[in-house]
Amino acid sequence: MTQKEYIDKAESALLHTYNRYQVVFDHGDGVYLYDLDGKKYLDFVAGISVFAFGYNCKEYNDAVKAQVDKIIHTSNYYYNVPAVEAAVKLKEASGMDRVFFTNSGAEAIEGLIKTARKYAFLKDGSTDHEIIAMEHSFHGRTMGALSVTGNPHYREAFEPGIGNIKFAKMNDFESVKALVNEKTCAILFETVQGEGGIYPATKEFMEQVRALCDEKDILMMLDEVQCGMGRTGYMFAWQKYGIKPDCMAVAKALGCGVPIGAFLMTEKVGAHSLVAGDHGTTYGGNPLATAAASKVFDLFKEKDILKNVKETGDYLYEKLELLYNEKEDIVGHRGLGFLQGLEFDHPVSEIINKALEKGLVLINAGTNIIRFVPPLIVSKKNVDDMLDILKSCL
Ligand SMILES: *Cc1c(COP(=O)(O)O)cnc(C)c1O
């Protein structure tokens, strides 16, 4: 079948929940993707912050294949070696104490919500606790994660949500403080807002929320699903600020393509929240997914990934800043490492479509922002190539 025929078949078989770009990607190699016709594309999306090491990374592929031949799935009623190894490495990388593996980012957020409610329930026995989340946040599509997602457009048709959620303004501590009362059990936000427009938390905001949470025994919960796993040049974005949360959610690049997420917490929270019977999952933490995650942590070290993100991320920042200063219709440039955004004063879909035609894969964040989330191995040369194509599309 031709590419067009596959697209037509997809449109007749799949539920239409995405407006897809008119391309069928067939395979990838390093920072390049190839479509069914063999056309080559430079990829600055990485499956949306997923493929940290690029495509067809041999060490990663070998680890996944070896696990396929050993055992793919058992059950959380038994122990398995890859899950133990991945949990230990995740603890070491994050400084957190307790790990629960999920299958996705949204499920990791669900876990955080349940943790917060249980923690508060054990303190006073009541069930009317509130969570403060942020406007413009994105936490996923399941009902709990949707309920803490700040963009009303995503929630509208699916109300009522889980309830007792309030929205403050990111980086506006007074707006958070104004919502806090004796029922508040958690403050949840992305350390760097992704879908909402690439807005990093300010250091001041992180410090103020931390102090408030300490004072009132409220859980500080960070969503690191998109900004975590090395994307900002730190294994987790909060490490840049030196502010440690009580709980956090991870996914996307945790498995580098194999579906896996996790929620983590400190010992204090772990000892006073979820217990046997409170939470579970069939697939979560299965040997295949955790073998992938375990290898991911090894490869971060072996390939010195954070060093490249810092250096080449700075380079990308300089170059995008130049472009921002040069072009009148570019009205903002934000971000850290390989999580950056250029905001235009008009929708960016036409630019993204043109780029795709010219062999460059880009993605938006909201209507007016191009988001740059390449594989973490991109070089300065890749950045230059990307910019050449991008400029020709402006
Ligand atoms: C992608 C994302 C999620 C949801 O993850 P899924 O794996 O798609 O469920 C949650 N939070 C943030 C910040 C994300 O970027």
CSV table of C-alpha atoms and ligand atoms in Angstrom, one decimal:
chain,number,residue,atom,x,y,z
A,1,MET,CA,0.0,0.0,0.0
A,2,THR,CA,1.1,3.6,-0.6
A,3,GLN,CA,1.5,6.2,2.1
A,4,LYS,CA,-1.7,7.8,1.0
A,5,GLU,CA,-3.6,4.5,1.2
A,6,TYR,CA,-2.4,3.9,4.7
A,7,ILE,CA,-3.5,7.4,5.7
A,8,ASP,CA,-7.0,6.8,4.2
A,9,LYS,CA,-7.2,3.4,6.0
A,10,ALA,CA,-6.2,5.0,9.3
A,11,GLU,CA,-8.8,7.7,8.9
A,12,SER,CA,-11.5,5.0,8.4
A,13,ALA,CA,-10.3,2.8,11.3
A,14,LEU,CA,-9.0,5.0,14.1
A,15,LEU,CA,-11.2,7.2,16.2
A,16,HIS,CA,-10.7,10.8,15.0
A,17,THR,CA,-9.1,12.3,18.1
A,18,TYR,CA,-6.0,13.8,16.4
A,19,ASN,CA,-5.6,16.0,13.3
A,20,ARG,CA,-2.6,14.1,12.1
A,21,TYR,CA,0.2,15.4,9.8
A,22,GLN,CA,0.0,13.6,6.4
A,23,VAL,CA,2.9,11.3,6.9
A,24,VAL,CA,3.5,7.7,7.8
A,25,PHE,CA,6.8,7.4,9.6
A,26,ASP,CA,8.3,4.0,9.0
A,27,HIS,CA,11.7,3.9,10.8
A,28,GLY,CA,14.3,6.1,12.3
A,29,ASP,CA,18.0,6.3,12.8
A,30,GLY,CA,19.6,8.7,15.2
A,31,VAL,CA,18.0,12.1,14.8
A,32,TYR,CA,16.4,11.2,11.5
A,33,LEU,CA,13.0,9.7,10.7
A,34,TYR,CA,12.1,8.1,7.4
A,35,ASP,CA,8.6,7.9,5.9
A,36,LEU,CA,7.2,5.1,3.9
A,37,ASP,CA,8.5,6.6,0.7
A,38,GLY,CA,12.0,6.7,2.1
A,39,LYS,CA,12.0,10.5,2.6
A,40,LYS,CA,14.3,11.6,5.3
A,41,TYR,CA,13.4,14.1,8.1
A,42,LEU,CA,15.4,15.8,10.8
A,43,ASP,CA,13.4,15.3,14.0
A,44,PHE,CA,13.1,18.0,16.5
A,45,VAL,CA,10.1,16.4,18.3
A,46,ALA,CA,11.4,13.0,19.6
A,47,GLY,CA,7.9,11.6,19.8
A,48,ILE,CA,7.2,14.6,22.0
A,49,SER,CA,10.1,14.5,24.5
A,50,VAL,CA,10.4,10.8,24.4
A,51,PHE,CA,13.2,9.4,22.3
A,52,ALA,CA,16.1,10.8,24.3
A,53,PHE,CA,18.8,8.8,22.5
A,54,GLY,CA,17.4,9.1,19.1
A,55,TYR,CA,16.0,6.2,17.0
A,56,ASN,CA,17.5,2.8,16.6
A,57,CYS,CA,19.9,3.2,19.5
A,58,LYS,CA,21.6,-0.2,19.4
A,59,GLU,CA,22.3,-0.6,23.1
A,60,TYR,CA,18.8,0.3,24.0
A,61,ASN,CA,17.3,-1.9,21.3
A,62,ASP,CA,19.5,-4.9,22.4
A,63,ALA,CA,18.4,-4.5,26.0
A,64,VAL,CA,14.7,-4.4,25.1
A,65,LYS,CA,15.1,-7.4,22.7
A,66,ALA,CA,17.0,-9.4,25.3
A,67,GLN,CA,14.1,-8.9,27.8
A,68,VAL,CA,11.5,-9.9,25.2
A,69,ASP,CA,13.3,-13.3,24.9
A,70,LYS,CA,13.4,-13.7,28.7
A,71,ILE,CA,10.0,-12.6,30.1
A,72,ILE,CA,7.7,-9.7,29.1
A,73,HIS,CA,5.1,-9.8,31.8
A,74,THR,CA,4.4,-11.4,35.2
A,75,SER,CA,2.3,-9.5,37.7
A,76,ASN,CA,2.8,-7.1,40.5
A,77,TYR,CA,2.1,-9.9,42.9
A,78,TYR,CA,5.6,-11.2,42.2
A,79,TYR,CA,9.0,-9.5,42.1
A,80,ASN,CA,11.0,-9.1,38.9
A,81,VAL,CA,14.6,-8.1,38.4
A,82,PRO,CA,14.2,-5.3,35.9
A,83,ALA,CA,11.6,-3.5,38.1
A,84,VAL,CA,14.0,-3.6,41.1
A,85,GLU,CA,16.9,-2.3,39.0
A,86,ALA,CA,14.8,0.5,37.4
A,87,ALA,CA,13.4,1.5,40.8
A,88,VAL,CA,16.8,1.7,42.4
A,89,LYS,CA,18.2,3.8,39.5
A,90,LEU,CA,15.2,6.1,39.5
A,91,LYS,CA,15.6,6.6,43.3
A,92,GLU,CA,19.3,7.4,42.8
A,93,ALA,CA,18.6,9.8,40.0
A,94,SER,CA,15.8,11.6,41.8
A,95,GLY,CA,16.7,11.4,45.5
A,96,MET,CA,13.2,10.2,46.1
A,97,ASP,CA,12.5,7.2,48.3
A,98,ARG,CA,9.5,5.3,46.9
A,99,VAL,CA,8.5,4.4,43.4
A,100,PHE,CA,5.3,3.2,41.8
A,101,PHE,CA,5.5,2.3,38.1
A,102,THR,CA,2.6,3.2,35.8
A,103,ASN,CA,2.0,2.9,32.1
A,104,SER,CA,1.8,6.6,31.2
A,105,GLY,CA,2.1,10.1,32.5
A,106,ALA,CA,-1.6,10.5,33.1
A,107,GLU,CA,-1.6,7.5,35.3
A,108,ALA,CA,1.4,8.8,37.3
A,109,ILE,CA,-0.7,12.0,37.9
A,110,GLU,CA,-3.6,9.8,39.0
A,111,GLY,CA,-1.2,8.2,41.5
A,112,LEU,CA,-0.2,11.6,42.8
A,113,ILE,CA,-3.8,12.7,43.3
A,114,LYS,CA,-4.6,9.5,45.3
A,115,THR,CA,-1.4,9.9,47.3
A,116,ALA,CA,-2.3,13.5,48.2
A,117,ARG,CA,-5.9,12.5,49.2
A,118,LYS,CA,-4.8,9.5,51.3
A,119,TYR,CA,-2.1,11.5,53.0
A,120,ALA,CA,-4.6,14.1,54.1
A,121,PHE,CA,-7.3,11.5,54.9
A,122,LEU,CA,-4.9,9.8,57.3
A,123,LYS,CA,-4.4,13.1,59.1
A,124,ASP,CA,-8.0,14.1,59.8
A,125,GLY,CA,-10.3,11.4,58.4
A,126,SER,CA,-12.1,13.8,56.1
A,127,THR,CA,-12.7,13.4,52.4
A,128,ASP,CA,-13.1,17.0,51.2
A,129,HIS,CA,-9.5,17.9,50.7
A,130,GLU,CA,-8.5,20.3,47.9
A,131,ILE,CA,-5.6,20.3,45.4
A,132,ILE,CA,-4.2,23.5,44.0
A,133,ALA,CA,-3.1,23.2,40.3
A,134,MET,CA,-2.1,25.9,37.8
A,135,GLU,CA,-3.8,27.6,34.9
A,136,HIS,CA,-2.4,26.6,31.5
A,137,SER,CA,-1.1,23.3,33.0
A,138,PHE,CA,-1.4,20.0,31.2
A,139,HIS,CA,-1.4,16.7,33.2
A,140,GLY,CA,-3.0,14.2,30.9
A,141,ARG,CA,-6.4,13.0,29.6
A,142,THR,CA,-7.8,10.6,32.2
A,143,MET,CA,-10.5,12.1,34.5
A,144,GLY,CA,-8.3,12.8,37.4
A,145,ALA,CA,-5.4,14.2,35.4
A,146,LEU,CA,-7.9,16.2,33.3
A,147,SER,CA,-9.4,17.6,36.4
A,148,VAL,CA,-6.1,19.2,37.4
A,149,THR,CA,-5.4,20.4,33.8
A,150,GLY,CA,-5.6,24.1,33.7
A,151,ASN,CA,-6.8,24.6,30.1
A,152,PRO,CA,-10.7,24.7,30.4
A,153,HIS,CA,-10.9,23.8,26.7
A,154,TYR,CA,-9.7,20.2,27.4
A,155,ARG,CA,-12.1,19.8,30.3
A,156,GLU,CA,-15.3,21.5,29.1
A,157,ALA,CA,-17.2,18.6,27.6
A,158,PHE,CA,-16.2,16.1,30.3
A,159,GLU,CA,-17.3,18.0,33.4
A,160,PRO,CA,-17.8,17.3,36.2
A,161,GLY,CA,-14.2,16.4,37.0
A,162,ILE,CA,-13.1,14.8,40.3
A,163,GLY,CA,-13.9,18.0,42.2
A,164,ASN,CA,-12.1,20.1,44.9
A,165,ILE,CA,-9.5,21.4,42.4
A,166,LYS,CA,-8.6,25.1,42.4
A,167,PHE,CA,-6.4,26.9,39.9
A,168,ALA,CA,-3.8,29.4,40.7
A,169,LYS,CA,-1.4,31.3,38.4
A,170,MET,CA,2.0,29.7,37.7
A,171,ASN,CA,4.8,31.9,39.1
A,172,ASP,CA,2.3,34.1,41.0
A,173,PHE,CA,2.8,33.0,44.6
A,174,GLU,CA,0.1,35.3,46.0
A,175,SER,CA,-2.5,33.6,43.7
A,176,VAL,CA,-1.5,30.3,45.3
A,177,LYS,CA,-1.6,31.6,48.8
A,178,ALA,CA,-5.0,33.1,48.3
A,179,LEU,CA,-6.4,29.6,47.6
A,180,VAL,CA,-4.8,27.8,50.5
A,181,ASN,CA,-7.0,26.8,53.4
A,182,GLU,CA,-7.1,24.0,56.0
A,183,LYS,CA,-8.5,21.6,53.3
A,184,THR,CA,-5.5,22.1,50.9
A,185,CYS,CA,-3.6,18.8,50.7
A,186,ALA,CA,-1.4,19.4,47.7
A,187,ILE,CA,0.0,22.0,45.3
A,188,LEU,CA,0.7,20.5,41.9
A,189,PHE,CA,2.5,22.0,38.9
A,190,GLU,CA,4.9,21.2,36.1
A,191,THR,CA,8.4,22.5,36.9
A,192,VAL,CA,8.4,23.7,33.3
A,193,GLN,CA,4.9,24.0,31.7
A,194,GLY,CA,5.0,22.1,28.4
A,195,GLU,CA,1.8,22.1,26.4
A,196,GLY,CA,0.7,25.3,28.1
A,197,GLY,CA,3.5,27.2,26.4
A,198,ILE,CA,6.9,26.4,27.8
A,199,TYR,CA,6.9,28.4,31.0
A,200,PRO,CA,9.6,27.5,33.5
A,201,ALA,CA,8.9,28.0,37.2
A,202,THR,CA,10.8,30.8,38.7
A,203,LYS,CA,13.3,30.0,41.4
A,204,GLU,CA,11.4,32.4,43.7
A,205,PHE,CA,8.1,30.6,43.1
A,206,MET,CA,9.6,27.2,43.8
A,207,GLU,CA,11.1,28.5,47.0
A,208,GLN,CA,7.9,30.1,48.1
A,209,VAL,CA,5.7,27.1,47.4
A,210,ARG,CA,8.3,24.8,49.2
A,211,ALA,CA,8.2,27.0,52.3
A,212,LEU,CA,4.4,27.2,52.3
A,213,CYS,CA,4.1,23.4,51.9
A,214,ASP,CA,6.6,22.9,54.8
A,215,GLU,CA,4.8,25.3,57.0
A,216,LYS,CA,1.3,23.8,56.5
A,217,ASP,CA,2.2,20.2,55.8
A,218,ILE,CA,0.9,20.4,52.2
A,219,LEU,CA,2.4,18.1,49.6
A,220,MET,CA,4.5,19.8,46.9
A,221,MET,CA,3.9,17.7,43.8
A,222,LEU,CA,5.8,18.3,40.6
A,223,ASP,CA,4.9,17.0,37.2
A,224,GLU,CA,8.2,16.1,35.5
A,225,VAL,CA,6.6,14.0,32.7
A,226,GLN,CA,7.8,16.3,30.0
A,227,CYS,CA,10.5,18.4,31.6
A,228,GLY,CA,12.1,15.5,33.5
A,229,MET,CA,14.6,12.8,32.4
A,230,GLY,CA,17.4,15.1,31.3
A,231,ARG,CA,15.4,17.4,29.1
A,232,THR,CA,16.5,20.6,30.8
A,233,GLY,CA,20.1,19.6,31.3
A,234,TYR,CA,19.3,18.2,34.8
A,235,MET,CA,17.9,14.7,35.3
A,236,PHE,CA,14.8,16.4,36.8
A,237,ALA,CA,14.1,20.0,36.2
A,238,TRP,CA,13.6,20.8,39.9
A,239,GLN,CA,17.2,19.9,40.6
A,240,LYS,CA,18.2,23.0,38.8
A,241,TYR,CA,16.4,25.0,41.5
A,242,GLY,CA,17.7,23.0,44.4
A,243,ILE,CA,14.1,22.6,45.6
A,244,LYS,CA,13.0,19.1,46.2
A,245,PRO,CA,9.3,18.2,46.0
A,246,ASP,CA,7.5,15.7,48.2
A,247,CYS,CA,6.2,13.8,45.2
A,248,MET,CA,6.7,13.8,41.5
A,249,ALA,CA,5.5,12.2,38.3
A,250,VAL,CA,7.7,11.0,35.5
A,251,ALA,CA,6.9,9.3,32.1
A,252,LYS,CA,7.7,10.2,28.5
A,253,ALA,CA,11.5,9.7,28.2
A,254,LEU,CA,11.6,7.3,31.2
A,255,GLY,CA,11.0,4.4,28.8
A,256,CYS,CA,12.3,6.1,25.6
A,257,GLY,CA,9.5,4.6,23.6
A,258,VAL,CA,8.3,1.7,25.7
A,259,PRO,CA,5.2,2.9,27.6
A,260,ILE,CA,6.1,3.5,31.2
A,261,GLY,CA,5.6,6.2,33.8
A,262,ALA,CA,6.1,6.4,37.6
A,263,PHE,CA,5.2,8.4,40.6
A,264,LEU,CA,7.6,8.9,43.4
A,265,MET,CA,7.6,10.2,46.9
A,266,THR,CA,9.8,10.8,49.9
A,267,GLU,CA,9.8,8.3,52.7
A,268,LYS,CA,7.7,10.6,54.8
A,269,VAL,CA,4.9,10.6,52.3
A,270,GLY,CA,5.4,6.9,51.5
A,271,ALA,CA,5.0,6.0,55.1
A,272,HIS,CA,1.7,8.0,55.5
A,273,SER,CA,-0.2,7.4,52.3
A,274,LEU,CA,-0.9,4.4,50.0
A,275,VAL,CA,-0.7,0.9,51.4
A,276,ALA,CA,-1.4,-2.6,50.1
A,277,GLY,CA,-4.8,-2.6,48.4
A,278,ASP,CA,-4.9,1.2,47.8
A,279,HIS,CA,-3.5,1.2,44.3
A,280,GLY,CA,-2.5,-1.2,41.5
A,281,THR,CA,-2.0,-1.9,37.9
A,282,THR,CA,-1.7,-4.9,35.7
A,283,TYR,CA,1.0,-3.8,33.3
A,284,GLY,CA,2.7,-1.1,35.4
A,285,GLY,CA,6.3,-2.0,36.2
A,286,ASN,CA,6.3,-5.1,34.0
A,287,PRO,CA,9.7,-6.6,33.1
A,288,LEU,CA,9.7,-5.3,29.5
A,289,ALA,CA,9.0,-1.7,30.4
A,290,THR,CA,11.3,-1.6,33.4
A,291,ALA,CA,14.1,-3.3,31.5
A,292,ALA,CA,13.8,-0.4,29.0
A,293,ALA,CA,13.8,2.2,31.8
A,294,SER,CA,16.7,0.6,33.5
A,295,LYS,CA,18.8,0.7,30.4
A,296,VAL,CA,17.8,4.3,29.9
A,297,PHE,CA,19.4,5.3,33.1
A,298,ASP,CA,22.6,3.5,32.2
A,299,LEU,CA,22.7,5.2,28.8
A,300,PHE,CA,22.3,8.6,30.3
A,301,LYS,CA,25.6,8.0,32.1
A,302,GLU,CA,27.4,6.2,29.4
A,303,LYS,CA,26.6,8.8,26.8
A,304,ASP,CA,27.0,11.8,29.1
A,305,ILE,CA,23.6,13.0,27.9
A,306,LEU,CA,23.2,15.8,30.4
A,307,LYS,CA,26.4,17.4,29.2
A,308,ASN,CA,25.1,17.6,25.6
A,309,VAL,CA,21.8,18.9,26.7
A,310,LYS,CA,23.5,21.7,28.6
A,311,GLU,CA,26.0,22.6,25.9
A,312,THR,CA,23.9,22.1,22.8
A,313,GLY,CA,20.8,23.4,24.6
A,314,ASP,CA,22.6,26.7,25.3
A,315,TYR,CA,23.6,26.8,21.7
A,316,LEU,CA,20.0,26.3,20.6
A,317,TYR,CA,19.0,29.0,23.1
A,318,GLU,CA,21.4,31.5,21.6
A,319,LYS,CA,20.3,30.8,18.0
A,320,LEU,CA,16.6,31.0,18.8
A,321,GLU,CA,17.2,34.2,20.8
A,322,LEU,CA,18.8,35.7,17.6
A,323,LEU,CA,15.8,34.6,15.5
A,324,TYR,CA,13.5,36.1,18.1
A,325,ASN,CA,15.3,39.4,18.0
A,326,GLU,CA,15.3,39.3,14.2
A,327,LYS,CA,11.7,38.5,13.4
A,328,GLU,CA,8.9,40.8,14.2
A,329,ASP,CA,6.2,38.2,14.3
A,330,ILE,CA,8.1,36.2,17.0
A,331,VAL,CA,6.9,37.6,20.3
A,332,GLY,CA,8.5,35.3,22.8
A,333,HIS,CA,11.3,32.8,23.4
A,334,ARG,CA,11.4,30.7,26.6
A,335,GLY,CA,12.7,27.4,28.0
A,336,LEU,CA,15.6,25.4,29.2
A,337,GLY,CA,17.9,22.9,27.6
A,338,PHE,CA,16.0,21.0,24.9
A,339,LEU,CA,12.6,22.2,26.0
A,340,GLN,CA,12.2,25.6,24.3
A,341,GLY,CA,9.5,27.5,22.7
A,342,LEU,CA,9.2,30.3,20.1
A,343,GLU,CA,6.0,32.2,20.4
A,344,PHE,CA,4.5,33.9,17.3
A,345,ASP,CA,1.8,36.5,17.0
A,346,HIS,CA,-0.1,34.1,14.7
A,347,PRO,CA,-0.8,30.3,14.5
A,348,VAL,CA,2.2,28.2,13.6
A,349,SER,CA,0.5,25.3,11.8
A,350,GLU,CA,1.5,26.6,8.4
A,351,ILE,CA,5.2,26.9,9.4
A,352,ILE,CA,5.1,23.4,10.8
A,353,ASN,CA,3.5,22.0,7.6
A,354,LYS,CA,6.0,23.8,5.4
A,355,ALA,CA,8.9,22.4,7.6
A,356,LEU,CA,7.6,18.9,7.2
A,357,GLU,CA,7.5,19.3,3.5
A,358,LYS,CA,11.2,20.3,3.6
A,359,GLY,CA,12.1,17.4,5.8
A,360,LEU,CA,12.0,18.9,9.3
A,361,VAL,CA,9.7,17.6,12.0
A,362,LEU,CA,8.5,20.3,14.5
A,363,ILE,CA,5.6,20.5,16.9
A,364,ASN,CA,3.5,23.2,18.4
A,365,ALA,CA,2.6,23.9,22.0
A,366,GLY,CA,-0.8,25.7,21.9
A,367,THR,CA,-1.7,27.5,18.7
A,368,ASN,CA,1.0,30.1,18.5
A,369,ILE,CA,4.1,28.4,19.8
A,370,ILE,CA,6.7,26.1,18.1
A,371,ARG,CA,8.1,23.8,20.7
A,372,PHE,CA,11.7,22.5,20.3
A,373,VAL,CA,12.0,19.1,22.0
A,374,PRO,CA,14.6,17.1,20.0
A,375,PRO,CA,16.3,13.9,20.9
A,376,LEU,CA,18.8,14.7,23.6
A,377,ILE,CA,21.7,13.7,21.4
A,378,VAL,CA,21.3,16.4,18.7
A,379,SER,CA,24.5,18.2,17.8
A,380,LYS,CA,25.2,21.9,17.0
A,381,LYS,CA,25.3,20.9,13.4
A,382,ASN,CA,21.7,19.4,13.8
A,383,VAL,CA,20.7,22.7,15.4
A,384,ASP,CA,22.1,24.7,12.4
A,385,ASP,CA,20.4,22.4,9.9
A,386,MET,CA,17.1,22.8,11.8
A,387,LEU,CA,17.4,26.6,11.8
A,388,ASP,CA,18.2,26.7,8.0
A,389,ILE,CA,15.0,24.8,7.2
A,390,LEU,CA,13.0,26.7,9.8
A,391,LYS,CA,14.2,30.1,8.5
A,392,SER,CA,13.2,29.1,5.0
A,393,CYS,CA,9.7,28.5,6.2
A,394,LEU,CA,9.2,31.8,8.0
B,1,LIG,C1,2.4,14.2,28.2
B,1,LIG,C2,2.2,14.8,29.6
B,1,LIG,C3,1.4,14.1,30.5
B,1,LIG,C4,0.5,12.9,30.1
B,1,LIG,O1,1.3,11.8,29.8
B,1,LIG,P1,0.7,10.6,29.0
B,1,LIG,O2,1.7,9.6,29.0
B,1,LIG,O3,0.3,11.2,27.6
B,1,LIG,O4,-0.5,10.2,29.7
B,1,LIG,C5,1.3,14.6,31.8
B,1,LIG,N1,2.0,15.7,32.1
B,1,LIG,C6,2.8,16.4,31.3
B,1,LIG,C7,3.5,17.6,31.7
B,1,LIG,C8,2.9,15.9,30.0
B,1,LIG,O5,3.7,16.6,29.1
